[in-house]
PDB file of N, CA, C and O in Angstrom:
ATOM      1  N   VAL T  45      -9.156  -9.609 -13.572  1.00 95.00           N
ATOM      2  CA  VAL T  45      -8.879  -9.085 -12.496  1.00 95.00           C
ATOM      3  C   VAL T  45      -7.444  -9.610 -11.698  1.00 95.00           C
ATOM      4  O   VAL T  45      -7.327 -10.969 -11.321  1.00 95.00           O
ATOM      5  N   LYS T  46      -6.577  -8.983 -11.670  1.00 97.00           N
ATOM      6  CA  LYS T  46      -5.022  -9.448 -11.081  1.00 97.00           C
ATOM      7  C   LYS T  46      -4.973  -8.248  -9.594  1.00 97.00           C
ATOM      8  O   LYS T  46      -4.933  -7.331  -9.581  1.00 97.00           O
ATOM      9  N   VAL T  47      -4.671  -9.330  -8.298  1.00 97.00           N
ATOM     10  CA  VAL T  47      -4.035  -8.729  -7.151  1.00 97.00           C
ATOM     11  C   VAL T  47      -2.846  -9.275  -6.768  1.00 97.00           C
ATOM     12  O   VAL T  47      -2.631 -10.102  -6.697  1.00 97.00           O
ATOM     13  N   GLY T  48      -2.232  -7.856  -6.278  1.00 96.00           N
ATOM     14  CA  GLY T  48      -1.207  -8.292  -5.564  1.00 96.00           C
ATOM     15  C   GLY T  48      -1.102  -8.205  -4.094  1.00 96.00           C
ATOM     16  O   GLY T  48      -1.870  -7.440  -4.001  1.00 96.00           O
ATOM     17  N   PHE T  49      -0.500  -8.738  -3.690  1.00 95.00           N
ATOM     18  CA  PHE T  49      -0.200  -9.173  -1.867  1.00 95.00           C
ATOM     19  C   PHE T  49       1.357  -8.636  -1.298  1.00 95.00           C
ATOM     20  O   PHE T  49       1.919  -9.682  -1.834  1.00 95.00           O
ATOM     21  N   SER T  50       1.944  -7.997  -1.231  1.00 91.00           N
ATOM     22  CA  SER T  50       2.929  -7.770  -0.629  1.00 91.00           C
ATOM     23  C   SER T  50       3.316  -8.571   0.604  1.00 91.00           C
ATOM     24  O   SER T  50       4.959  -8.677   0.411  1.00 91.00           O
ATOM     25  N   GLY T  51       2.880  -8.439   1.872  1.00 84.00           N
ATOM     26  CA  GLY T  51       3.062  -9.255   2.351  1.00 84.00           C
ATOM     27  C   GLY T  51       4.132  -7.870   3.311  1.00 84.00           C
ATOM     28  O   GLY T  51       4.125  -6.441   2.899  1.00 84.00           O
ATOM     29  N   ASP T  52       5.360  -8.572   4.353  1.00 87.00           N
ATOM     30  CA  ASP T  52       6.462  -7.585   4.464  1.00 87.00           C
ATOM     31  C   ASP T  52       6.770  -7.117   3.242  1.00 87.00           C
ATOM     32  O   ASP T  52       7.778  -8.188   2.308  1.00 87.00           O
ATOM     33  N   LEU T  53       7.403  -6.012   3.326  1.00 86.00           N
ATOM     34  CA  LEU T  53       8.047  -5.401   1.461  1.00 86.00           C
ATOM     35  C   LEU T  53       8.773  -4.342   2.394  1.00 86.00           C
ATOM     36  O   LEU T  53       8.239  -3.455   2.885  1.00 86.00           O
ATOM     37  N   ASN T  54      10.175  -4.408   1.668  1.00 87.00           N
ATOM     38  CA  ASN T  54      11.156  -2.833   1.816  1.00 87.00           C
ATOM     39  C   ASN T  54      11.110  -2.427   0.374  1.00 87.00           C
ATOM     40  O   ASN T  54      10.744  -2.481  -0.991  1.00 87.00           O
ATOM     41  N   TYR T  55      11.043  -1.243   0.543  1.00 88.00           N
ATOM     42  CA  TYR T  55      11.531  -0.410  -0.828  1.00 88.00           C
ATOM     43  C   TYR T  55      12.683  -0.823  -1.324  1.00 88.00           C
ATOM     44  O   TYR T  55      13.832  -0.661  -1.068  1.00 88.00           O
ATOM     45  N   GLN T  56      12.178  -1.682  -2.495  1.00 85.00           N
ATOM     46  CA  GLN T  56      13.839  -2.203  -3.322  1.00 85.00           C
ATOM     47  C   GLN T  56      13.514  -2.291  -4.836  1.00 85.00           C
ATOM     48  O   GLN T  56      12.563  -1.803  -5.415  1.00 85.00           O
ATOM     49  N   GLU T  57      14.719  -2.112  -5.353  1.00 82.00           N
ATOM     50  CA  GLU T  57      14.553  -2.562  -7.068  1.00 82.00           C
ATOM     51  C   GLU T  57      13.800  -3.564  -7.048  1.00 82.00           C
ATOM     52  O   GLU T  57      13.431  -4.697  -6.956  1.00 82.00           O
ATOM     53  N   GLY T  58      12.661  -3.210  -8.400  1.00 88.00           N
ATOM     54  CA  GLY T  58      11.836  -4.220  -8.590  1.00 88.00           C
ATOM     55  C   GLY T  58      10.487  -3.726  -8.359  1.00 88.00           C
ATOM     56  O   GLY T  58       9.168  -4.529  -9.052  1.00 88.00           O
ATOM     57  N   ILE T  59      10.318  -3.003  -7.198  1.00 93.00           N
ATOM     58  CA  ILE T  59       8.915  -3.222  -7.130  1.00 93.00           C
ATOM     59  C   ILE T  59       7.710  -2.350  -7.586  1.00 93.00           C
ATOM     60  O   ILE T  59       6.694  -2.800  -8.068  1.00 93.00           O
ATOM     61  N   ASP T  60       8.576  -1.453  -8.704  1.00 93.00           N
ATOM     62  CA  ASP T  60       7.615  -1.159 -10.004  1.00 93.00           C
ATOM     63  C   ASP T  60       6.814  -1.911 -10.704  1.00 93.00           C
ATOM     64  O   ASP T  60       6.028  -1.772 -11.176  1.00 93.00           O
ATOM     65  N   LYS T  61       7.923  -3.181 -11.059  1.00 95.00           N
ATOM     66  CA  LYS T  61       7.259  -4.484 -12.134  1.00 95.00           C
ATOM     67  C   LYS T  61       6.622  -4.926 -11.508  1.00 95.00           C
ATOM     68  O   LYS T  61       5.440  -5.637 -12.104  1.00 95.00           O
ATOM     69  N   PHE T  62       6.874  -5.044  -9.521  1.00 95.00           N
ATOM     70  CA  PHE T  62       5.332  -5.853  -9.187  1.00 95.00           C
ATOM     71  C   PHE T  62       4.254  -5.317  -9.290  1.00 95.00           C
ATOM     72  O   PHE T  62       2.905  -5.787  -9.648  1.00 95.00           O
ATOM     73  N   ILE T  63       4.023  -3.955  -9.176  1.00 96.00           N
ATOM     74  CA  ILE T  63       2.843  -3.220  -9.065  1.00 96.00           C
ATOM     75  C   ILE T  63       2.318  -3.437 -10.468  1.00 96.00           C
ATOM     76  O   ILE T  63       0.970  -2.920 -10.907  1.00 96.00           O
ATOM     77  N   SER T  64       3.123  -3.088 -11.617  1.00 96.00           N
ATOM     78  CA  SER T  64       2.829  -2.942 -13.080  1.00 96.00           C
ATOM     79  C   SER T  64       1.632  -4.555 -13.031  1.00 96.00           C
ATOM     80  O   SER T  64       1.096  -4.469 -14.023  1.00 96.00           O
ATOM     81  N   SER T  65       2.362  -5.232 -12.167  1.00 97.00           N
ATOM     82  CA  SER T  65       1.832  -6.909 -12.703  1.00 97.00           C
ATOM     83  C   SER T  65       0.154  -7.100 -12.152  1.00 97.00           C
ATOM     84  O   SER T  65      -0.342  -8.052 -12.647  1.00 97.00           O
ATOM     85  N   PHE T  66      -0.252  -5.923 -11.343  1.00 97.00           N
ATOM     86  CA  PHE T  66      -1.727  -5.997 -10.625  1.00 97.00           C
ATOM     87  C   PHE T  66      -2.511  -5.042 -11.242  1.00 97.00           C
ATOM     88  O   PHE T  66      -1.889  -4.204 -11.507  1.00 97.00           O
ATOM     89  N   ASP T  67      -3.755  -5.191 -10.934  1.00 97.00           N
ATOM     90  CA  ASP T  67      -5.193  -3.975 -11.181  1.00 97.00           C
ATOM     91  C   ASP T  67      -5.136  -3.462  -9.936  1.00 97.00           C
ATOM     92  O   ASP T  67      -5.137  -2.426  -9.881  1.00 97.00           O
ATOM     93  N   TYR T  68      -5.267  -4.277  -8.850  1.00 97.00           N
ATOM     94  CA  TYR T  68      -5.793  -4.261  -7.203  1.00 97.00           C
ATOM     95  C   TYR T  68      -4.262  -4.784  -6.849  1.00 97.00           C
ATOM     96  O   TYR T  68      -3.974  -5.789  -6.479  1.00 97.00           O
ATOM     97  N   GLY T  69      -3.665  -3.632  -5.770  1.00 97.00           N
ATOM     98  CA  GLY T  69      -2.561  -4.264  -4.670  1.00 97.00           C
ATOM     99  C   GLY T  69      -2.761  -4.088  -3.384  1.00 97.00           C
ATOM    100  O   GLY T  69      -3.709  -3.555  -2.691  1.00 97.00           O
ATOM    101  N   PHE T  70      -2.300  -4.669  -1.865  1.00 96.00           N
ATOM    102  CA  PHE T  70      -2.026  -4.698  -1.030  1.00 96.00           C
ATOM    103  C   PHE T  70      -0.674  -4.453  -0.341  1.00 96.00           C
ATOM    104  O   PHE T  70       0.037  -5.836  -0.936  1.00 96.00           O
ATOM    105  N   LEU T  71      -0.673  -3.133   0.187  1.00 95.00           N
ATOM    106  CA  LEU T  71       1.165  -3.078   0.424  1.00 95.00           C
ATOM    107  C   LEU T  71       1.058  -2.767   1.575  1.00 95.00           C
ATOM    108  O   LEU T  71       0.338  -1.984   1.975  1.00 95.00           O
ATOM    109  N   GLU T  72       2.172  -2.924   2.398  1.00 94.00           N
ATOM    110  CA  GLU T  72       2.202  -3.082   3.675  1.00 94.00           C
ATOM    111  C   GLU T  72       2.756  -1.149   3.670  1.00 94.00           C
ATOM    112  O   GLU T  72       3.544  -0.283   2.748  1.00 94.00           O
ATOM    113  N   CYS T  73       2.451  -1.103   4.518  1.00 94.00           N
ATOM    114  CA  CYS T  73       2.629   0.848   5.111  1.00 94.00           C
ATOM    115  C   CYS T  73       2.317   1.016   6.248  1.00 94.00           C
ATOM    116  O   CYS T  73       1.448   1.149   7.486  1.00 94.00           O
ATOM    117  N   CYS T  74       2.892   0.250   7.228  1.00 91.00           N
ATOM    118  CA  CYS T  74       4.238  -0.123   8.714  1.00 91.00           C
ATOM    119  C   CYS T  74       4.293   1.031   9.334  1.00 91.00           C
ATOM    120  O   CYS T  74       4.026   0.628  10.404  1.00 91.00           O
ATOM    121  N   SER T  75       3.982   2.228   8.703  1.00 94.00           N
ATOM    122  CA  SER T  75       4.900   3.496   9.622  1.00 94.00           C
ATOM    123  C   SER T  75       4.866   4.663   8.586  1.00 94.00           C
ATOM    124  O   SER T  75       4.514   4.387   7.358  1.00 94.00           O
ATOM    125  N   MET T  76       5.561   5.569   9.115  1.00 96.00           N
ATOM    126  CA  MET T  76       5.474   6.929   8.468  1.00 96.00           C
ATOM    127  C   MET T  76       6.484   6.860   7.708  1.00 96.00           C
ATOM    128  O   MET T  76       6.512   7.735   6.348  1.00 96.00           O
ATOM    129  N   LYS T  77       7.533   6.154   7.895  1.00 95.00           N
ATOM    130  CA  LYS T  77       8.864   6.344   7.448  1.00 95.00           C
ATOM    131  C   LYS T  77       9.418   4.863   7.573  1.00 95.00           C
ATOM    132  O   LYS T  77       9.197   3.983   8.214  1.00 95.00           O
ATOM    133  N   SER T  78       9.626   4.744   6.050  1.00 94.00           N
ATOM    134  CA  SER T  78      10.270   3.238   5.540  1.00 94.00           C
ATOM    135  C   SER T  78      11.102   2.741   6.426  1.00 94.00           C
ATOM    136  O   SER T  78      12.223   3.496   6.668  1.00 94.00           O
ATOM    137  N   SER T  79      11.673   1.653   6.614  1.00 92.00           N
ATOM    138  CA  SER T  79      13.012   1.226   7.337  1.00 92.00           C
ATOM    139  C   SER T  79      13.774  -0.208   6.091  1.00 92.00           C
ATOM    140  O   SER T  79      13.399  -0.593   5.560  1.00 92.00           O
ATOM    141  N   PRO T  80      14.858  -0.303   6.431  1.00 91.00           N
ATOM    142  CA  PRO T  80      15.126  -1.233   5.487  1.00 91.00           C
ATOM    143  C   PRO T  80      14.780  -2.438   5.476  1.00 91.00           C
ATOM    144  O   PRO T  80      14.402  -3.318   4.443  1.00 91.00           O
ATOM    145  N   ALA T  81      13.322  -2.981   6.187  1.00 90.00           N
ATOM    146  CA  ALA T  81      12.723  -4.196   6.303  1.00 90.00           C
ATOM    147  C   ALA T  81      11.514  -4.032   5.935  1.00 90.00           C
ATOM    148  O   ALA T  81      10.348  -5.001   5.557  1.00 90.00           O
ATOM    149  N   HIS T  82      10.760  -2.661   6.000  1.00 93.00           N
ATOM    150  CA  HIS T  82       9.210  -2.428   5.813  1.00 93.00           C
ATOM    151  C   HIS T  82       8.900  -1.045   5.091  1.00 93.00           C
ATOM    152  O   HIS T  82       9.812  -0.367   5.077  1.00 93.00           O
ATOM    153  N   LEU T  83       8.108  -1.169   4.175  1.00 94.00           N
ATOM    154  CA  LEU T  83       7.687  -0.017   3.523  1.00 94.00           C
ATOM    155  C   LEU T  83       7.225   0.882   4.564  1.00 94.00           C
ATOM    156  O   LEU T  83       5.838   0.318   5.485  1.00 94.00           O
ATOM    157  N   GLY T  84       7.254   2.233   4.168  1.00 95.00           N
ATOM    158  CA  GLY T  84       6.529   3.140   5.525  1.00 95.00           C
ATOM    159  C   GLY T  84       5.496   4.050   4.240  1.00 95.00           C
ATOM    160  O   GLY T  84       5.736   4.226   2.921  1.00 95.00           O
ATOM    161  N   TYR T  85       5.009   5.455   4.750  1.00 97.00           N
ATOM    162  CA  TYR T  85       3.586   6.246   4.269  1.00 97.00           C
ATOM    163  C   TYR T  85       4.831   6.615   2.923  1.00 97.00           C
ATOM    164  O   TYR T  85       4.018   7.225   2.099  1.00 97.00           O
ATOM    165  N   ASP T  86       5.865   7.159   3.481  1.00 96.00           N
ATOM    166  CA  ASP T  86       6.978   8.310   2.689  1.00 96.00           C
ATOM    167  C   ASP T  86       6.734   7.647   1.386  1.00 96.00           C
ATOM    168  O   ASP T  86       7.174   7.660   0.518  1.00 96.00           O
ATOM    169  N   HIS T  87       7.116   5.898   1.088  1.00 95.00           N
ATOM    170  CA  HIS T  87       7.169   5.665  -0.212  1.00 95.00           C
ATOM    171  C   HIS T  87       6.247   4.768  -0.610  1.00 95.00           C
ATOM    172  O   HIS T  87       5.530   4.296  -1.955  1.00 95.00           O
ATOM    173  N   PHE T  88       4.960   4.555   0.474  1.00 96.00           N
ATOM    174  CA  PHE T  88       3.879   3.967  -0.719  1.00 96.00           C
ATOM    175  C   PHE T  88       3.469   5.241  -1.063  1.00 96.00           C
ATOM    176  O   PHE T  88       2.961   4.813  -1.665  1.00 96.00           O
ATOM    177  N   ILE T  89       3.644   5.846  -0.806  1.00 97.00           N
ATOM    178  CA  ILE T  89       2.220   7.368  -1.396  1.00 97.00           C
ATOM    179  C   ILE T  89       2.995   7.984  -2.627  1.00 97.00           C
ATOM    180  O   ILE T  89       2.259   8.114  -3.560  1.00 97.00           O
ATOM    181  N   GLU T  90       4.920   7.640  -2.591  1.00 96.00           N
ATOM    182  CA  GLU T  90       5.091   8.039  -3.697  1.00 96.00           C
ATOM    183  C   GLU T  90       4.832   6.602  -4.619  1.00 96.00           C
ATOM    184  O   GLU T  90       4.915   7.317  -6.324  1.00 96.00           O
ATOM    185  N   LEU T  91       4.512   5.858  -4.246  1.00 96.00           N
ATOM    186  CA  LEU T  91       4.287   4.420  -5.444  1.00 96.00           C
ATOM    187  C   LEU T  91       2.789   4.773  -6.047  1.00 96.00           C
ATOM    188  O   LEU T  91       2.813   4.295  -6.770  1.00 96.00           O
ATOM    189  N   GLN T  92       2.082   5.154  -4.833  1.00 97.00           N
ATOM    190  CA  GLN T  92       0.489   5.617  -5.213  1.00 97.00           C
ATOM    191  C   GLN T  92       0.378   6.462  -6.647  1.00 97.00           C
ATOM    192  O   GLN T  92      -0.309   6.402  -7.388  1.00 97.00           O
ATOM    193  N   ASN T  93       1.552   7.412  -5.912  1.00 97.00           N
ATOM    194  CA  ASN T  93       1.338   8.502  -7.041  1.00 97.00           C
ATOM    195  C   ASN T  93       1.780   8.224  -8.345  1.00 97.00           C
ATOM    196  O   ASN T  93       1.463   8.865  -9.220  1.00 97.00           O
ATOM    197  N   GLN T  94       2.978   7.316  -8.562  1.00 96.00           N
ATOM    198  CA  GLN T  94       3.820   6.772  -9.492  1.00 96.00           C
ATOM    199  C   GLN T  94       2.765   5.976 -10.469  1.00 96.00           C
ATOM    200  O   GLN T  94       2.917   5.613 -11.825  1.00 96.00           O
ATOM    201  N   PHE T  95       1.950   5.030  -9.725  1.00 97.00           N
ATOM    202  CA  PHE T  95       0.979   4.685 -10.810  1.00 97.00           C
ATOM    203  C   PHE T  95      -0.416   4.577  -9.959  1.00 97.00           C
ATOM    204  O   PHE T  95      -1.484   4.187  -9.367  1.00 97.00           O
ATOM    205  N   PRO T  96      -0.763   5.933 -10.877  1.00 96.00           N
ATOM    206  CA  PRO T  96      -2.433   6.322 -10.654  1.00 96.00           C
ATOM    207  C   PRO T  96      -3.400   5.124 -10.851  1.00 96.00           C
ATOM    208  O   PRO T  96      -4.863   5.490 -10.280  1.00 96.00           O
ATOM    209  N   ASN T  97      -3.149   4.573 -12.177  1.00 96.00           N
ATOM    210  CA  ASN T  97      -4.174   3.660 -12.323  1.00 96.00           C
ATOM    211  C   ASN T  97      -4.518   2.743 -11.511  1.00 96.00           C
ATOM    212  O   ASN T  97      -5.444   1.783 -12.127  1.00 96.00           O
ATOM    213  N   LYS T  98      -3.807   2.471 -10.889  1.00 97.00           N
ATOM    214  CA  LYS T  98      -3.804   1.188  -9.751  1.00 97.00           C
ATOM    215  C   LYS T  98      -4.607   1.439  -8.278  1.00 97.00           C
ATOM    216  O   LYS T  98      -4.115   2.456  -8.598  1.00 97.00           O
ATOM    217  N   LYS T  99      -5.497   0.680  -8.419  1.00 97.00           N
ATOM    218  CA  LYS T  99      -5.903   0.779  -6.781  1.00 97.00           C
ATOM    219  C   LYS T  99      -5.263   0.201  -5.867  1.00 97.00           C
ATOM    220  O   LYS T  99      -5.469  -1.751  -5.613  1.00 97.00           O
ATOM    221  N   ILE T 100      -4.237   1.123  -4.498  1.00 97.00           N
ATOM    222  CA  ILE T 100      -3.540   0.395  -3.837  1.00 97.00           C
ATOM    223  C   ILE T 100      -4.282   0.412  -2.247  1.00 97.00           C
ATOM    224  O   ILE T 100      -4.296   1.829  -1.846  1.00 97.00           O
ATOM    225  N   TYR T 101      -4.137  -1.026  -1.807  1.00 97.00           N
ATOM    226  CA  TYR T 101      -4.644  -0.902  -0.481  1.00 97.00           C
ATOM    227  C   TYR T 101      -3.297  -0.942   0.929  1.00 97.00           C
ATOM    228  O   TYR T 101      -2.231  -1.448   0.493  1.00 97.00           O
ATOM    229  N   ALA T 102      -3.275  -0.246   1.513  1.00 96.00           N
ATOM    230  CA  ALA T 102      -2.456  -0.308   2.709  1.00 96.00           C
ATOM    231  C   ALA T 102      -2.563  -0.838   3.911  1.00 96.00           C
ATOM    232  O   ALA T 102      -3.468  -1.466   4.171  1.00 96.00           O
ATOM    233  N   ILE T 103      -1.705  -1.989   3.825  1.00 95.00           N
ATOM    234  CA  ILE T 103      -2.241  -3.078   4.917  1.00 95.00           C
ATOM    235  C   ILE T 103      -0.501  -2.979   5.516  1.00 95.00           C
ATOM    236  O   ILE T 103      -0.106  -1.961   5.957  1.00 95.00           O
ATOM    237  N   HIS T 104      -1.268  -3.764   7.310  1.00 92.00           N
ATOM    238  CA  HIS T 104       0.151  -3.638   8.245  1.00 92.00           C
ATOM    239  C   HIS T 104       0.477  -2.535   8.574  1.00 92.00           C
ATOM    240  O   HIS T 104       1.785  -2.097   9.350  1.00 92.00           O
ATOM    241  N   CYS T 105      -0.383  -1.712   9.407  1.00 93.00           N
ATOM    242  CA  CYS T 105      -0.580   0.112   9.344  1.00 93.00           C
ATOM    243  C   CYS T 105      -0.540  -0.028  10.752  1.00 93.00           C
ATOM    244  O   CYS T 105      -1.590  -0.461  11.643  1.00 93.00           O
ATOM    245  N   VAL T 106       0.229   1.334  11.488  1.00 92.00           N
ATOM    246  CA  VAL T 106       0.283   1.335  12.482  1.00 92.00           C
ATOM    247  C   VAL T 106      -0.601   2.271  12.965  1.00 92.00           C
ATOM    248  O   VAL T 106      -1.442   2.553  11.625  1.00 92.00           O
ATOM    249  N   ASP T 107      -1.085   2.686  14.123  1.00 94.00           N
ATOM    250  CA  ASP T 107      -2.302   2.947  14.337  1.00 94.00           C
ATOM    251  C   ASP T 107      -2.289   4.903  13.951  1.00 94.00           C
ATOM    252  O   ASP T 107      -3.231   5.690  13.407  1.00 94.00           O
ATOM    253  N   GLU T 108      -1.068   5.136  13.648  1.00 95.00           N
ATOM    254  CA  GLU T 108      -0.695   6.439  12.796  1.00 95.00           C
ATOM    255  C   GLU T 108      -1.477   7.009  11.673  1.00 95.00           C
ATOM    256  O   GLU T 108      -1.560   7.918  11.164  1.00 95.00           O
ATOM    257  N   VAL T 109      -1.092   6.021  11.111  1.00 95.00           N
ATOM    258  CA  VAL T 109      -1.429   5.598   9.579  1.00 95.00           C
ATOM    259  C   VAL T 109      -2.811   5.385   9.531  1.00 95.00           C
ATOM    260  O   VAL T 109      -3.588   6.013   8.609  1.00 95.00           O
ATOM    261  N   TYR T 110      -3.121   4.248   9.976  1.00 94.00           N
ATOM    262  CA  TYR T 110      -4.795   3.641  10.212  1.00 94.00           C
ATOM    263  C   TYR T 110      -5.567   4.782  10.075  1.00 94.00           C
ATOM    264  O   TYR T 110      -6.394   4.677   9.967  1.00 94.00           O
ATOM    265  N   HIS T 111      -5.430   5.442  11.557  1.00 95.00           N
ATOM    266  CA  HIS T 111      -6.714   6.545  11.657  1.00 95.00           C
ATOM    267  C   HIS T 111      -6.404   7.934  11.058  1.00 95.00           C
ATOM    268  O   HIS T 111      -6.924   8.829  11.217  1.00 95.00           O
ATOM    269  N   ASN T 112      -5.178   8.421  10.071  1.00 96.00           N
ATOM    270  CA  ASN T 112      -4.955   9.411   9.459  1.00 96.00           C
ATOM    271  C   ASN T 112      -5.221   9.169   8.101  1.00 96.00           C
ATOM    272  O   ASN T 112      -4.601   9.625   7.292  1.00 96.00           O
ATOM    273  N   GLU T 113      -6.195   7.901   7.590  1.00 95.00           N
ATOM    274  CA  GLU T 113      -5.674   7.498   5.999  1.00 95.00           C
ATOM    275  C   GLU T 113      -6.326   9.047   5.083  1.00 95.00           C
ATOM    276  O   GLU T 113      -5.635   8.995   4.097  1.00 95.00           O
ATOM    277  N   LYS T 114      -7.238   9.695   5.629  1.00 96.00           N
ATOM    278  CA  LYS T 114      -7.781  10.434   4.693  1.00 96.00           C
ATOM    279  C   LYS T 114      -7.439  11.517   4.475  1.00 96.00           C
ATOM    280  O   LYS T 114      -6.963  12.120   3.472  1.00 96.00           O
ATOM    281  N   GLN T 115      -6.275  12.112   5.799  1.00 97.00           N
ATOM    282  CA  GLN T 115      -5.605  13.177   5.726  1.00 97.00           C
ATOM    283  C   GLN T 115      -4.446  12.495   4.848  1.00 97.00           C
ATOM    284  O   GLN T 115      -3.847  13.458   4.219  1.00 97.00           O
ATOM    285  N   LEU T 116      -3.560  11.646   4.972  1.00 97.00           N
ATOM    286  CA  LEU T 116      -2.522  11.394   4.254  1.00 97.00           C
ATOM    287  C   LEU T 116      -3.272  10.929   2.563  1.00 97.00           C
ATOM    288  O   LEU T 116      -1.999  11.124   1.586  1.00 97.00           O
ATOM    289  N   GLY T 117      -4.215  10.730   2.318  1.00 97.00           N
ATOM    290  CA  GLY T 117      -4.456  10.426   0.730  1.00 97.00           C
ATOM    291  C   GLY T 117      -4.289   9.375   0.876  1.00 97.00           C
ATOM    292  O   GLY T 117      -3.909   8.706  -0.500  1.00 97.00           O
ATOM    293  N   ILE T 118      -4.536   7.884   1.589  1.00 97.00           N
ATOM    294  CA  ILE T 118      -4.846   6.956   1.069  1.00 97.00           C
ATOM    295  C   ILE T 118      -5.324   5.898   1.752  1.00 97.00           C
ATOM    296  O   ILE T 118      -6.348   6.494   2.213  1.00 97.00           O
ATOM    297  N   THR T 119      -6.040   4.941   1.221  1.00 96.00           N
ATOM    298  CA  THR T 119      -6.597   3.778   1.619  1.00 96.00           C
ATOM    299  C   THR T 119      -6.411   2.628   2.391  1.00 96.00           C
ATOM    300  O   THR T 119      -5.379   2.185   2.003  1.00 96.00           O
ATOM    301  N   CYS T 120      -6.380   2.677   3.614  1.00 96.00           N
ATOM    302  CA  CYS T 120      -6.316   1.100   4.393  1.00 96.00           C
ATOM    303  C   CYS T 120      -6.979   0.159   4.486  1.00 96.00           C
ATOM    304  O   CYS T 120      -8.790   0.529   4.385  1.00 96.00           O
ATOM    305  N   ALA T 121      -6.886  -1.246   3.851  1.00 95.00           N
ATOM    306  CA  ALA T 121      -7.799  -2.106   4.229  1.00 95.00           C
ATOM    307  C   ALA T 121      -7.838  -2.420   5.450  1.00 95.00           C
ATOM    308  O   ALA T 121      -7.342  -2.265   6.138  1.00 95.00           O
ATOM    309  N   LYS T 122      -9.047  -2.576   5.422  1.00 90.00           N
ATOM    310  CA  LYS T 122     -10.126  -2.887   6.709  1.00 90.00           C
ATOM    311  C   LYS T 122      -9.979  -4.502   6.967  1.00 90.00           C
ATOM    312  O   LYS T 122     -10.008  -5.200   6.337  1.00 90.00           O
ATOM    313  N   HIS T 123      -9.998  -4.717   8.706  1.00 85.00           N
ATOM    314  CA  HIS T 123     -10.140  -5.841   9.089  1.00 85.00           C
ATOM    315  C   HIS T 123     -11.270  -6.475   8.929  1.00 85.00           C
ATOM    316  O   HIS T 123     -12.562  -6.191   9.003  1.00 85.00           O
ATOM    317  N   SER T 124     -11.176  -8.031   8.694  1.00 89.00           N
ATOM    318  CA  SER T 124     -12.636  -8.700   8.155  1.00 89.00           C
ATOM    319  C   SER T 124     -13.614  -8.008   7.538  1.00 89.00           C
ATOM    320  O   SER T 124     -14.806  -7.954   7.850  1.00 89.00           O
ATOM    321  N   LYS T 125     -12.946  -7.687   6.460  1.00 90.00           N
ATOM    322  CA  LYS T 125     -13.715  -7.120   5.186  1.00 90.00           C
ATOM    323  C   LYS T 125     -13.273  -7.621   3.853  1.00 90.00           C
ATOM    324  O   LYS T 125     -12.241  -8.371   3.615  1.00 90.00           O
ATOM    325  N   THR T 126     -14.765  -8.009   3.434  1.00 92.00           N
ATOM    326  CA  THR T 126     -14.447  -8.439   2.026  1.00 92.00           C
ATOM    327  C   THR T 126     -14.506  -7.593   0.703  1.00 92.00           C
ATOM    328  O   THR T 126     -15.289  -6.810   0.949  1.00 92.00           O
ATOM    329  N   TYR T 127     -13.174  -7.845  -0.419  1.00 90.00           N
ATOM    330  CA  TYR T 127     -13.602  -6.806  -1.152  1.00 90.00           C
ATOM    331  C   TYR T 127     -13.811  -7.289  -2.288  1.00 90.00           C
ATOM    332  O   TYR T 127     -13.662  -9.012  -2.709  1.00 90.00           O
ATOM    333  N   GLU T 128     -14.662  -6.687  -3.118  1.00 90.00           N
ATOM    334  CA  GLU T 128     -14.938  -6.911  -4.110  1.00 90.00           C
ATOM    335  C   GLU T 128     -14.474  -6.468  -5.317  1.00 90.00           C
ATOM    336  O   GLU T 128     -15.288  -4.645  -5.916  1.00 90.00           O
ATOM    337  N   PHE T 129     -13.972  -7.121  -6.538  1.00 89.00           N
ATOM    338  CA  PHE T 129     -13.349  -6.082  -7.699  1.00 89.00           C
ATOM    339  C   PHE T 129     -13.979  -7.007  -8.979  1.00 89.00           C
ATOM    340  O   PHE T 129     -14.646  -7.512  -9.063  1.00 89.00           O
TER     341      PHE T 129
END
């Protein structure tokens, strides 16, 4: 099993290669809209839909994203939780 962790990430060329390299991923989703320095929900959901066979968790989320994850159709990584794959 391969796990990818983005840390701070923007929407850039080659991101699809990164996502293709893992089975489970933790990608930044820090706001509703991406900025030059950070990935937002707008591109996060696009990438999630582009890779339906990957399990991608949102990290570094603002409250608007974190508290509305079900309505937004994403899964936010929970604080102090262990994930078993």
